[in-house]
PDB file of C-alpha atoms in Angstrom:
ATOM      1  CA  LEU A 952      12.608  -2.577 -14.880  1.00  0.00           C
ATOM      2  CA  GLY A 953      14.148  -4.793 -12.295  1.00  0.00           C
ATOM      3  CA  SER A 954      15.135  -5.292  -8.676  1.00  0.00           C
ATOM      4  CA  ARG A 955      18.390  -4.600  -6.805  1.00  0.00           C
ATOM      5  CA  VAL A 956      19.600  -4.874  -3.277  1.00  0.00           C
ATOM      6  CA  LEU A 957      20.498  -1.415  -1.753  1.00  0.00           C
ATOM      7  CA  GLU A 958      21.449  -2.807   1.732  1.00  0.00           C
ATOM      8  CA  ALA A 959      22.350  -6.347   2.783  1.00  0.00           C
ATOM      9  CA  GLY A 960      23.608  -6.449   6.253  1.00  0.00           C
ATOM     10  CA  PRO A 961      23.014  -8.535   9.327  1.00  0.00           C
ATOM     11  CA  LEU A 962      20.570  -5.973  10.778  1.00  0.00           C
ATOM     12  CA  LEU A 963      19.038  -4.319   7.750  1.00  0.00           C
ATOM     13  CA  THR A 964      18.137  -5.375   4.200  1.00  0.00           C
ATOM     14  CA  ILE A 965      16.651  -3.037   1.624  1.00  0.00           C
ATOM     15  CA  THR A 966      15.509  -4.148  -1.839  1.00  0.00           C
ATOM     16  CA  ARG A 967      14.370  -1.701  -4.454  1.00  0.00           C
ATOM     17  CA  GLU A 968      11.841  -2.756  -7.176  1.00  0.00           C
ATOM     18  CA  LYS A 969      11.583  -0.472 -10.092  1.00  0.00           C
ATOM     19  CA  ALA A 970       8.537  -0.736 -12.564  1.00  0.00           C
ATOM     20  CA  ARG A 971       7.089   1.191 -15.409  1.00  0.00           C
ATOM     21  CA  TRP A 972       3.416   1.572 -16.551  1.00  0.00           C
ATOM     22  CA  GLN A 973       3.129   3.332 -19.765  1.00  0.00           C
ATOM     23  CA  ASN A 974       4.515   6.907 -19.034  1.00  0.00           C
ATOM     24  CA  SER A 975       4.727   6.370 -15.279  1.00  0.00           C
ATOM     25  CA  GLU A 976       7.504   5.208 -13.026  1.00  0.00           C
ATOM     26  CA  LEU A 977       7.292   3.432  -9.679  1.00  0.00           C
ATOM     27  CA  TRP A 978       9.897   2.635  -7.020  1.00  0.00           C
ATOM     28  CA  LEU A 979       9.185   0.335  -4.103  1.00  0.00           C
ATOM     29  CA  ASP A 980      11.835  -0.059  -1.426  1.00  0.00           C
ATOM     30  CA  VAL A 981      11.155  -3.096   0.811  1.00  0.00           C
ATOM     31  CA  VAL A 982      12.824  -2.695   4.152  1.00  0.00           C
ATOM     32  CA  ARG A 983      13.439  -5.563   6.680  1.00  0.00           C
ATOM     33  CA  ARG A 984      15.008  -5.365   9.911  1.00  0.00           C
ATOM     34  CA  ALA A 985      16.424  -8.398  11.763  1.00  0.00           C
ATOM     35  CA  ASP A 986      14.967  -7.380  15.234  1.00  0.00           C
ATOM     36  CA  THR A 987      11.274  -7.356  14.121  1.00  0.00           C
ATOM     37  CA  PRO A 988       8.778  -9.130  11.946  1.00  0.00           C
ATOM     38  CA  LEU A 989       7.593  -5.885  10.499  1.00  0.00           C
ATOM     39  CA  VAL A 990       8.106  -5.050   6.836  1.00  0.00           C
ATOM     40  CA  GLU A 991       8.375  -1.360   5.835  1.00  0.00           C
ATOM     41  CA  LEU A 992       7.346  -0.370   2.247  1.00  0.00           C
ATOM     42  CA  ARG A 993       8.544   2.968   0.807  1.00  0.00           C
ATOM     43  CA  VAL A 994       6.647   3.873  -2.307  1.00  0.00           C
ATOM     44  CA  ARG A 995       7.607   6.624  -4.769  1.00  0.00           C
ATOM     45  CA  VAL A 996       5.684   7.257  -7.907  1.00  0.00           C
ATOM     46  CA  ASN A 997       5.971   9.528 -10.868  1.00  0.00           C
ATOM     47  CA  TRP A 998       2.325   9.080 -12.036  1.00  0.00           C
ATOM     48  CA  GLN A 999       1.599  10.450 -15.555  1.00  0.00           C
ATOM     49  CA  GLN A1000      -1.587   8.442 -16.283  1.00  0.00           C
ATOM     50  CA  LYS A1001      -4.660  10.574 -16.928  1.00  0.00           C
ATOM     51  CA  ARG A1002      -7.851   9.458 -15.174  1.00  0.00           C
ATOM     52  CA  GLU A1003      -6.283   6.275 -13.998  1.00  0.00           C
ATOM     53  CA  VAL A1004      -5.791   5.028 -10.454  1.00  0.00           C
ATOM     54  CA  LEU A1005      -2.795   3.271  -8.953  1.00  0.00           C
ATOM     55  CA  LYS A1006      -3.305   0.888  -6.006  1.00  0.00           C
ATOM     56  CA  LEU A1007      -0.827  -0.637  -3.658  1.00  0.00           C
ATOM     57  CA  VAL A1008      -2.126  -4.227  -2.841  1.00  0.00           C
ATOM     58  CA  VAL A1009      -0.870  -6.031   0.156  1.00  0.00           C
ATOM     59  CA  PRO A1010      -1.583  -9.751  -0.260  1.00  0.00           C
ATOM     60  CA  THR A1011      -2.131 -11.920   2.832  1.00  0.00           C
ATOM     61  CA  ARG A1012      -3.149 -15.488   3.324  1.00  0.00           C
ATOM     62  CA  LEU A1013      -5.961 -14.357   5.591  1.00  0.00           C
ATOM     63  CA  ARG A1014      -9.574 -15.307   5.302  1.00  0.00           C
ATOM     64  CA  PRO A1015     -10.835 -12.024   6.733  1.00  0.00           C
ATOM     65  CA  SER A1016     -13.605 -11.924   9.361  1.00  0.00           C
ATOM     66  CA  ALA A1017     -13.282  -8.280  10.703  1.00  0.00           C
ATOM     67  CA  VAL A1018     -11.690  -4.959   9.798  1.00  0.00           C
ATOM     68  CA  PHE A1019     -10.740  -2.220  12.219  1.00  0.00           C
ATOM     69  CA  ALA A1020      -9.494   1.171  11.092  1.00  0.00           C
ATOM     70  CA  LYS A1021      -8.342   4.339  13.095  1.00  0.00           C
ATOM     71  CA  THR A1022     -10.813   7.030  12.194  1.00  0.00           C
ATOM     72  CA  ALA A1023     -11.273  10.631  13.447  1.00  0.00           C
ATOM     73  CA  GLY A1024     -11.793  10.285  17.227  1.00  0.00           C
ATOM     74  CA  GLY A1025     -11.568   6.470  17.532  1.00  0.00           C
ATOM     75  CA  VAL A1026     -11.559   3.172  15.911  1.00  0.00           C
ATOM     76  CA  THR A1027     -14.237   1.910  13.543  1.00  0.00           C
ATOM     77  CA  ALA A1028     -15.118  -1.777  12.971  1.00  0.00           C
ATOM     78  CA  ARG A1029     -16.197  -2.776   9.475  1.00  0.00           C
ATOM     79  CA  THR A1030     -16.952  -5.923   7.621  1.00  0.00           C
ATOM     80  CA  PRO A1031     -14.642  -7.099   4.955  1.00  0.00           C
ATOM     81  CA  GLU A1032     -15.662  -6.706   1.335  1.00  0.00           C
ATOM     82  CA  ALA A1033     -17.425  -3.314   2.251  1.00  0.00           C
ATOM     83  CA  GLY A1034     -15.565  -1.402  -0.474  1.00  0.00           C
ATOM     84  CA  GLU A1035     -13.431   1.733  -0.160  1.00  0.00           C
ATOM     85  CA  ALA A1036     -13.486   3.236   3.326  1.00  0.00           C
ATOM     86  CA  PRO A1037     -11.745   6.084   5.066  1.00  0.00           C
ATOM     87  CA  MET A1038      -8.917   5.648   7.606  1.00  0.00           C
ATOM     88  CA  HIS A1039      -6.256   7.483   9.572  1.00  0.00           C
ATOM     89  CA  ASP A1040      -2.758   5.929  10.182  1.00  0.00           C
ATOM     90  CA  TRP A1041      -3.722   2.230  10.259  1.00  0.00           C
ATOM     91  CA  VAL A1042      -5.943  -0.527   9.336  1.00  0.00           C
ATOM     92  CA  ALA A1043      -6.079  -4.043  10.838  1.00  0.00           C
ATOM     93  CA  VAL A1044      -7.638  -7.164   9.446  1.00  0.00           C
ATOM     94  CA  GLU A1045      -8.526 -10.081  11.572  1.00  0.00           C
ATOM     95  CA  GLY A1046      -9.148 -13.592  10.239  1.00  0.00           C
ATOM     96  CA  THR A1047      -7.862 -17.145   9.849  1.00  0.00           C
ATOM     97  CA  VAL A1048      -4.998 -18.732   8.117  1.00  0.00           C
ATOM     98  CA  GLY A1049      -5.935 -22.432   7.954  1.00  0.00           C
ATOM     99  CA  ALA A1050      -7.219 -23.232  11.410  1.00  0.00           C
ATOM    100  CA  SER A1051      -5.175 -20.470  13.174  1.00  0.00           C
ATOM    101  CA  ALA A1052      -6.406 -16.953  14.093  1.00  0.00           C
ATOM    102  CA  ALA A1053      -4.271 -14.176  12.709  1.00  0.00           C
ATOM    103  CA  THR A1054      -4.179 -10.340  12.382  1.00  0.00           C
ATOM    104  CA  VAL A1055      -2.446  -8.192   9.768  1.00  0.00           C
ATOM    105  CA  ALA A1056      -2.124  -4.469  10.344  1.00  0.00           C
ATOM    106  CA  VAL A1057      -0.844  -1.817   7.946  1.00  0.00           C
ATOM    107  CA  LEU A1058       0.417   1.561   9.353  1.00  0.00           C
ATOM    108  CA  ASN A1059       0.274   4.210   6.737  1.00  0.00           C
ATOM    109  CA  ASP A1060       1.152   7.868   6.847  1.00  0.00           C
ATOM    110  CA  ALA A1061       0.370   8.726   3.098  1.00  0.00           C
ATOM    111  CA  THR A1062      -3.107   7.685   2.282  1.00  0.00           C
ATOM    112  CA  HIS A1063      -6.504   7.964   3.950  1.00  0.00           C
ATOM    113  CA  GLY A1064      -8.508   5.197   2.445  1.00  0.00           C
ATOM    114  CA  TYR A1065      -8.394   1.428   2.060  1.00  0.00           C
ATOM    115  CA  ASP A1066     -10.337  -1.598   0.670  1.00  0.00           C
ATOM    116  CA  VAL A1067     -10.259  -5.111   1.823  1.00  0.00           C
ATOM    117  CA  ALA A1068     -10.942  -7.633  -0.882  1.00  0.00           C
ATOM    118  CA  GLY A1069     -10.469 -11.284  -0.180  1.00  0.00           C
ATOM    119  CA  GLY A1070      -7.164 -11.649   1.535  1.00  0.00           C
ATOM    120  CA  GLU A1071      -5.926  -8.372   0.043  1.00  0.00           C
ATOM    121  CA  ILE A1072      -5.644  -4.943   1.655  1.00  0.00           C
ATOM    122  CA  GLN A1073      -5.518  -2.210  -0.988  1.00  0.00           C
ATOM    123  CA  PHE A1074      -4.639   1.437  -0.848  1.00  0.00           C
ATOM    124  CA  ILE A1075      -4.960   4.152  -3.550  1.00  0.00           C
ATOM    125  CA  VAL A1076      -1.518   5.539  -4.010  1.00  0.00           C
ATOM    126  CA  ALA A1077      -2.113   7.957  -6.930  1.00  0.00           C
ATOM    127  CA  ARG A1078      -4.935   9.066  -9.161  1.00  0.00           C
ATOM    128  CA  GLY A1079      -4.897  11.048 -12.274  1.00  0.00           C
ATOM    129  CA  VAL A1080      -7.932  13.391 -11.725  1.00  0.00           C
ATOM    130  CA  PRO A1081      -9.500  15.412 -14.475  1.00  0.00           C
ATOM    131  CA  HIS A1082      -9.351  18.728 -12.587  1.00  0.00           C
ATOM    132  CA  ALA A1083      -5.597  18.483 -12.600  1.00  0.00           C
ATOM    133  CA  GLU A1084      -5.459  18.322 -16.472  1.00  0.00           C
ATOM    134  CA  HIS A1085      -4.502  21.672 -18.016  1.00  0.00           C
ATOM    135  CA  PRO A1086      -4.777  22.568 -21.697  1.00  0.00           C
ATOM    136  CA  PRO A1087      -1.322  23.284 -23.313  1.00  0.00           C
TER     137      PRO A1087
END
C-alpha cells in the first residue's frame, strides 16, 4: 500500500511501510536513531489468513558460520541451516562478509522461534491455526 515518513529529525527517523496480503494487513515501522547503528522494527499485523504462516525475514550479507540463541537457563550454540529452533529474547549469527568477520544480532520480545537460512534470519510473526477456526 505504500510507505511514508512519520518522523524525520536529526535524532530520530521513523518510516512506516504498509502492505496487504489477500485479507490481511501489515504495518512495519522502521525506527533509526542517530546515536546508534541499531535499527528497531515494530511490526503490527491483522492476520486473516487461514492455515498460513507469516514470517519476518531479516536479510543480511553474512555467510553464516555459527548461531547463538538465548534459551531457558543459558545460551545455545547451533549450526546455521538447522531449521526452526526455539529462542528467548535474542539470536546472534556469526559469519563473514567478504573477508571480514561480522555478527548480526536480533533482539526480539514477541516471538520465540527463529530460522537461519543462507544470510537470512527468519521469525514466524503470525500463523492461522486450525484450532482457532470457528464455524459460523
